[in-house]
Short mmCIF file of C-alpha atoms and ligand atoms in Angstrom, two decimals:
data_model
loop_
_atom_site.label_atom_id
_atom_site.label_comp_id
_atom_site.label_asym_id
_atom_site.label_seq_id
_atom_site.Cartn_x
_atom_site.Cartn_y
_atom_site.Cartn_z
CA ALA A 1 7.54 50.54 3.00
CA CYS A 2 11.16 51.49 3.25
CA SER A 3 12.49 53.34 0.28
CA SER A 4 14.17 50.35 -1.21
CA ARG A 5 13.07 52.13 -4.31
CA PHE A 6 16.80 52.47 -4.83
CA VAL A 7 16.52 50.97 -8.29
CA LEU A 8 19.52 48.76 -8.74
CA SER A 9 18.53 47.97 -12.29
CA GLN A 10 20.94 50.70 -13.48
CA VAL A 11 23.72 48.54 -12.07
CA HIS A 12 24.48 45.27 -13.75
CA PRO A 13 23.70 42.42 -11.31
CA MET A 14 27.32 41.44 -11.21
CA TRP A 15 27.74 45.20 -10.92
CA GLN A 16 31.22 46.62 -11.18
CA GLU A 17 32.55 47.45 -7.71
CA PRO A 18 32.86 51.25 -7.47
CA LEU A 19 36.45 52.46 -7.14
CA ALA A 20 35.92 54.87 -4.25
CA ILE A 21 33.69 53.68 -1.40
CA PRO A 22 32.65 56.14 1.33
CA GLY A 23 35.04 55.33 4.21
CA GLY A 24 35.71 51.88 2.87
CA ASN A 25 36.92 50.44 6.17
CA ARG A 26 33.70 48.73 7.27
CA GLN A 27 32.41 47.06 4.13
CA SER A 28 30.24 43.92 3.92
CA PRO A 29 30.02 40.98 3.47
CA ILE A 30 32.91 39.31 5.29
CA ASP A 31 34.13 35.86 6.24
CA ILE A 32 33.40 35.15 9.91
CA ALA A 33 36.54 33.49 11.33
CA VAL A 34 34.94 31.76 14.31
CA ARG A 35 38.16 31.39 16.30
CA ASN A 36 38.84 35.16 15.99
CA SER A 37 35.36 36.22 17.17
CA ILE A 38 35.16 37.62 20.69
CA PHE A 39 32.52 36.26 23.08
CA ASP A 40 30.60 39.21 24.58
CA PRO A 41 28.51 38.15 27.62
CA HIS A 42 26.54 41.41 27.41
CA LEU A 43 24.95 40.38 24.10
CA ARG A 44 21.28 39.52 24.71
CA PRO A 45 18.88 37.30 22.75
CA LEU A 46 17.32 38.95 19.73
CA VAL A 47 13.69 40.05 20.08
CA ALA A 48 11.85 40.12 16.75
CA LYS A 49 8.18 41.11 16.99
CA TYR A 50 6.68 41.10 13.50
CA ASP A 51 3.05 41.89 12.61
CA PRO A 52 2.05 40.02 9.41
CA ARG A 53 -0.55 42.74 8.73
CA THR A 54 2.30 45.13 7.83
CA CYS A 55 3.32 42.95 4.86
CA GLN A 56 2.56 44.82 1.61
CA GLN A 57 4.17 43.60 -1.62
CA ILE A 58 6.91 41.69 -3.36
CA TRP A 59 8.94 43.30 -6.10
CA ASN A 60 11.81 42.37 -8.36
CA ASN A 61 14.26 45.29 -8.28
CA GLY A 62 16.63 43.82 -10.83
CA TYR A 63 19.00 42.51 -8.16
CA SER A 64 16.88 40.40 -5.81
CA PHE A 65 13.22 40.13 -4.87
CA LEU A 66 12.16 42.23 -1.89
CA VAL A 67 9.18 41.60 0.42
CA GLU A 68 8.31 45.07 1.70
CA TYR A 69 6.61 46.02 4.95
CA ASP A 70 4.72 49.12 6.06
CA ASP A 71 7.24 50.80 8.32
CA THR A 72 5.23 53.95 9.09
CA MET A 73 4.47 52.65 12.60
CA ASP A 74 6.27 50.61 15.26
CA LYS A 75 4.49 47.37 14.38
CA SER A 76 7.22 45.03 13.15
CA THR A 77 10.30 45.64 15.23
CA LEU A 78 13.65 44.20 16.21
CA SER A 79 15.33 44.90 19.54
CA GLY A 80 17.67 43.20 22.01
CA GLY A 81 20.82 41.47 20.80
CA PRO A 82 23.56 44.11 20.34
CA LEU A 83 20.99 46.84 19.72
CA GLU A 84 20.45 49.81 22.04
CA ASP A 85 17.39 51.06 20.18
CA ARG A 86 14.29 49.62 18.55
CA TYR A 87 14.50 49.04 14.79
CA ARG A 88 11.62 48.78 12.32
CA LEU A 89 11.44 46.07 9.64
CA CYS A 90 11.27 47.60 6.17
CA GLN A 91 12.00 44.66 3.87
CA PHE A 92 13.56 41.26 3.53
CA HIS A 93 15.30 39.73 0.50
CA PHE A 94 17.70 36.93 -0.38
CA HIS A 95 21.02 36.32 -2.17
CA TRP A 96 21.66 32.99 -3.90
CA GLY A 97 23.88 31.16 -6.39
CA GLU A 98 23.40 29.41 -9.71
CA ASN A 99 23.82 26.08 -7.86
CA ASN A 100 23.84 24.82 -4.29
CA ALA A 101 27.61 25.13 -3.94
CA TRP A 102 27.55 28.88 -3.31
CA GLY A 103 25.23 31.89 -3.01
CA SER A 104 25.57 33.34 0.49
CA GLU A 105 27.26 36.71 1.06
CA HIS A 106 28.75 35.97 4.47
CA THR A 107 30.72 32.79 5.13
CA VAL A 108 31.62 31.00 8.37
CA ASP A 109 35.25 29.87 8.34
CA HIS A 110 34.97 30.21 4.54
CA ARG A 111 31.99 27.86 4.44
CA LEU A 112 29.56 29.01 1.75
CA TYR A 113 25.81 28.40 1.92
CA PRO A 114 23.53 28.16 -1.14
CA ALA A 115 21.62 31.29 -0.07
CA GLU A 116 21.30 33.97 2.62
CA LEU A 117 18.21 35.83 3.90
CA HIS A 118 18.51 39.49 4.95
CA LEU A 119 15.88 41.20 7.10
CA VAL A 120 16.50 44.96 6.87
CA HIS A 121 15.50 47.18 9.82
CA TRP A 122 16.10 50.88 10.54
CA ASN A 123 16.54 52.76 13.82
CA ALA A 124 13.13 54.34 14.41
CA ASP A 125 14.12 55.64 17.85
CA ARG A 126 16.67 58.03 16.31
CA TYR A 127 15.39 58.66 12.78
CA SER A 128 11.98 59.33 11.29
CA LEU A 129 12.68 57.92 7.83
CA PHE A 130 14.54 54.94 6.38
CA GLU A 131 16.34 57.29 3.97
CA GLU A 132 17.87 59.17 6.89
CA ALA A 133 18.87 56.03 8.78
CA VAL A 134 20.54 54.49 5.74
CA MET A 135 23.14 57.28 5.78
CA GLU A 136 23.91 57.11 9.51
CA GLU A 137 26.32 54.91 11.47
CA ASN A 138 24.24 52.05 12.87
CA GLY A 139 21.12 53.50 11.33
CA LEU A 140 20.30 49.99 10.08
CA ALA A 141 20.27 46.52 11.60
CA VAL A 142 20.22 43.57 9.21
CA ILE A 143 19.64 39.99 10.37
CA GLY A 144 21.41 37.44 8.17
CA VAL A 145 20.09 33.87 8.08
CA PHE A 146 21.88 31.13 6.13
CA LEU A 147 19.81 28.76 3.99
CA LYS A 148 20.88 25.15 3.52
CA VAL A 149 19.33 22.49 1.29
CA GLY A 150 17.21 19.97 3.17
CA LYS A 151 13.56 19.51 3.89
CA ARG A 152 10.93 21.75 2.33
CA HIS A 153 10.26 24.94 4.29
CA GLU A 154 6.47 25.16 4.62
CA GLY A 155 6.44 28.85 5.59
CA LEU A 156 8.62 29.80 2.60
CA GLN A 157 6.29 28.07 0.12
CA LYS A 158 3.73 30.94 0.14
CA LEU A 159 6.56 33.23 -0.96
CA VAL A 160 7.88 30.74 -3.54
CA ASP A 161 4.39 30.45 -5.06
CA ALA A 162 4.28 34.22 -5.58
CA LEU A 163 7.66 34.48 -7.37
CA PRO A 164 6.50 33.66 -10.93
CA ALA A 165 4.39 36.84 -10.75
CA VAL A 166 7.55 38.95 -10.25
CA ARG A 167 9.74 37.09 -12.74
CA HIS A 168 10.90 40.25 -14.53
CA ARG A 169 12.77 43.28 -13.24
CA ASP A 170 10.48 46.08 -11.92
CA SER A 171 7.47 43.76 -11.58
CA MET A 172 5.51 43.91 -8.32
CA VAL A 173 2.57 42.06 -6.80
CA GLU A 174 0.55 42.55 -3.66
CA PHE A 175 1.69 40.16 -0.94
CA THR A 176 0.01 40.29 2.44
CA LYS A 177 -0.23 38.59 5.80
CA PHE A 178 3.22 37.04 5.69
CA ASP A 179 4.95 36.66 9.04
CA PRO A 180 8.72 36.70 8.46
CA SER A 181 9.21 35.12 11.90
CA CYS A 182 8.55 31.79 10.15
CA LEU A 183 11.85 32.27 8.30
CA LEU A 184 13.87 32.65 11.51
CA PRO A 185 15.63 29.63 13.04
CA SER A 186 14.54 28.43 16.48
CA ASN A 187 17.85 29.52 18.01
CA MET A 188 17.78 33.33 18.25
CA GLU A 189 20.40 33.35 21.03
CA GLU A 190 23.49 32.36 19.06
CA TYR A 191 24.77 34.91 16.52
CA TRP A 192 27.78 36.91 15.42
CA THR A 193 27.60 40.70 15.13
CA TYR A 194 29.86 43.30 13.52
CA ALA A 195 29.79 46.84 12.08
CA GLY A 196 29.41 46.78 8.30
CA SER A 197 27.69 48.18 5.25
CA LEU A 198 24.98 47.61 2.69
CA THR A 199 26.18 44.98 0.23
CA THR A 200 24.50 46.79 -2.67
CA PRO A 201 24.92 50.37 -3.84
CA PRO A 202 25.12 52.86 -2.17
CA LEU A 203 27.21 50.51 0.08
CA THR A 204 26.77 52.96 2.96
CA GLU A 205 28.49 51.99 6.23
CA ALA A 206 25.31 52.13 8.28
CA VAL A 207 24.65 48.50 9.16
CA CYS A 208 24.86 46.61 12.43
CA TRP A 209 25.05 43.06 11.02
CA ILE A 210 23.59 40.20 13.08
CA ILE A 211 24.36 36.81 11.52
CA LEU A 212 22.47 33.89 13.10
CA LYS A 213 24.49 30.74 13.66
CA GLN A 214 21.64 28.29 12.98
CA PRO A 215 20.69 28.01 9.29
CA ILE A 216 17.15 27.31 8.06
CA GLU A 217 16.42 24.40 5.75
CA VAL A 218 14.73 24.82 2.37
CA SER A 219 14.26 22.25 -0.39
CA HIS A 220 16.25 22.03 -3.59
CA ASP A 221 13.05 22.74 -5.56
CA GLN A 222 12.29 25.87 -3.53
CA LEU A 223 15.76 27.26 -4.29
CA ALA A 224 15.26 26.37 -7.97
CA VAL A 225 12.28 28.76 -8.09
CA PHE A 226 14.54 31.60 -6.84
CA ARG A 227 16.76 30.86 -9.87
CA SER A 228 13.76 31.10 -12.22
CA LEU A 229 13.63 34.85 -11.57
CA LEU A 230 15.20 37.19 -14.10
CA PHE A 231 17.53 40.19 -13.81
CA THR A 232 16.00 41.53 -17.01
CA SER A 233 12.73 43.30 -17.75
CA ALA A 234 9.96 41.84 -19.91
CA GLU A 235 10.95 44.18 -22.79
CA GLU A 236 14.56 43.00 -23.07
CA GLU A 237 15.14 40.44 -25.76
CA VAL A 238 17.95 38.62 -23.94
CA GLN A 239 16.69 37.27 -20.61
CA LYS A 240 19.24 36.78 -17.82
CA SER A 241 18.59 34.38 -14.91
CA MET A 242 18.73 36.03 -11.52
CA VAL A 243 21.53 34.01 -9.91
CA ASN A 244 24.81 34.81 -8.13
CA ASN A 245 23.39 38.12 -6.82
CA PHE A 246 25.91 38.31 -3.99
CA ARG A 247 28.77 40.70 -3.40
CA SER A 248 32.36 39.50 -3.04
CA GLN A 249 33.84 39.38 0.47
CA GLN A 250 35.44 42.54 1.82
CA PRO A 251 38.54 43.09 4.01
CA LEU A 252 37.93 43.04 7.77
CA LYS A 253 40.25 46.10 8.23
CA GLY A 254 40.79 45.46 11.91
CA ARG A 255 37.14 45.07 12.84
CA THR A 256 36.10 42.76 15.68
CA VAL A 257 33.35 40.21 15.18
CA ARG A 258 31.59 39.53 18.49
CA SER A 259 29.73 36.31 19.31
CA SER A 260 26.82 35.91 21.70
CA PHE A 261 27.99 32.41 22.61
CA SER A 262 31.29 30.93 23.71
C1 IW7 B 301 18.02 54.99 -0.02
C2 IW7 B 301 18.86 53.93 -0.65
C3 IW7 B 301 18.60 52.58 0.03
C4 IW7 B 301 19.38 51.48 -0.66
C5 IW7 B 301 19.42 50.22 0.18
N1 IW7 B 301 18.11 49.67 0.41
S1 IW7 B 301 18.01 48.39 1.38
O1 IW7 B 301 16.63 48.03 1.47
O2 IW7 B 301 18.68 48.71 2.60
C6 IW7 B 301 18.86 47.06 0.66
C7 IW7 B 301 19.78 46.39 1.45
C8 IW7 B 301 20.51 45.32 0.95
S2 IW7 B 301 21.67 44.48 2.00
N2 IW7 B 301 22.20 43.19 1.23
O3 IW7 B 301 20.90 44.08 3.17
O4 IW7 B 301 22.75 45.39 2.26
C9 IW7 B 301 20.34 44.90 -0.34
C10 IW7 B 301 19.41 45.56 -1.16
C11 IW7 B 301 18.69 46.66 -0.68
C12 IW7 B 301 17.75 47.32 -1.66
O5 IW7 B 301 17.15 48.35 -1.38
O6 IW7 B 301 17.60 46.77 -2.76
ZN1 ZN B 302 21.13 41.54 1.25
#
């Protein structure tokens, strides 16, 4: 699995923004101002080919819960879209709020969603390890999918049922045969893409962000289980609910957001 062993538990969930950020002119997340995005006819549909057999475990890293994949071979890959190379899936995770009014990291014309899914991939054509890619420009490609409250998401339920087992920070359980394709919306043609960064430390400016226009629907109760997770470990006497684990929006600094649709 990718080395998302970067243990965020040293940073408080509403962690203090560092003063100096490497570069600092392509930080994420951002607001996507639809009318300012530029239609690029060369942008192709995204091609996500995931093998559920590469799914390994879920863990609570003190910031979110990550579902980690075996990325030692080219088995679960992302290509197409704005990407020149083939990227390997290493993990997916979510960001959410304490209620349904907010929780996403990106916004569309300042519209907030109750949660956002991130599927993290690294450029396996150019690098041999995730750790290398995470320090390189466009070493990573992250797909962002907005979640909205509606009907129950059957595919998500297997994941929701596993969450009580990783309630506390640093807990981990085996989790296998999960195909993350079930969390993607049907429309993989319409997205926005821009050059950005990780939204958690080390905030490296290595990410080609691909934000899908079509949200997925999950039920209120499914989101409530996300909020039953804890930032804190089993040993800590004061337990803190894992909610509002999103970063504040960052300045665009002259960047262009491209759209695959007009
Ligand atoms: C070597 C240090 C890697 C740190 C980042 N790891 S990651 O999997 O890319 C990641 C991305 C993101 S994000 N929101 O996709 O930028 C959030 C958390 C993590 C994590 O590891 O917890
Ligand atoms: Zn994320």
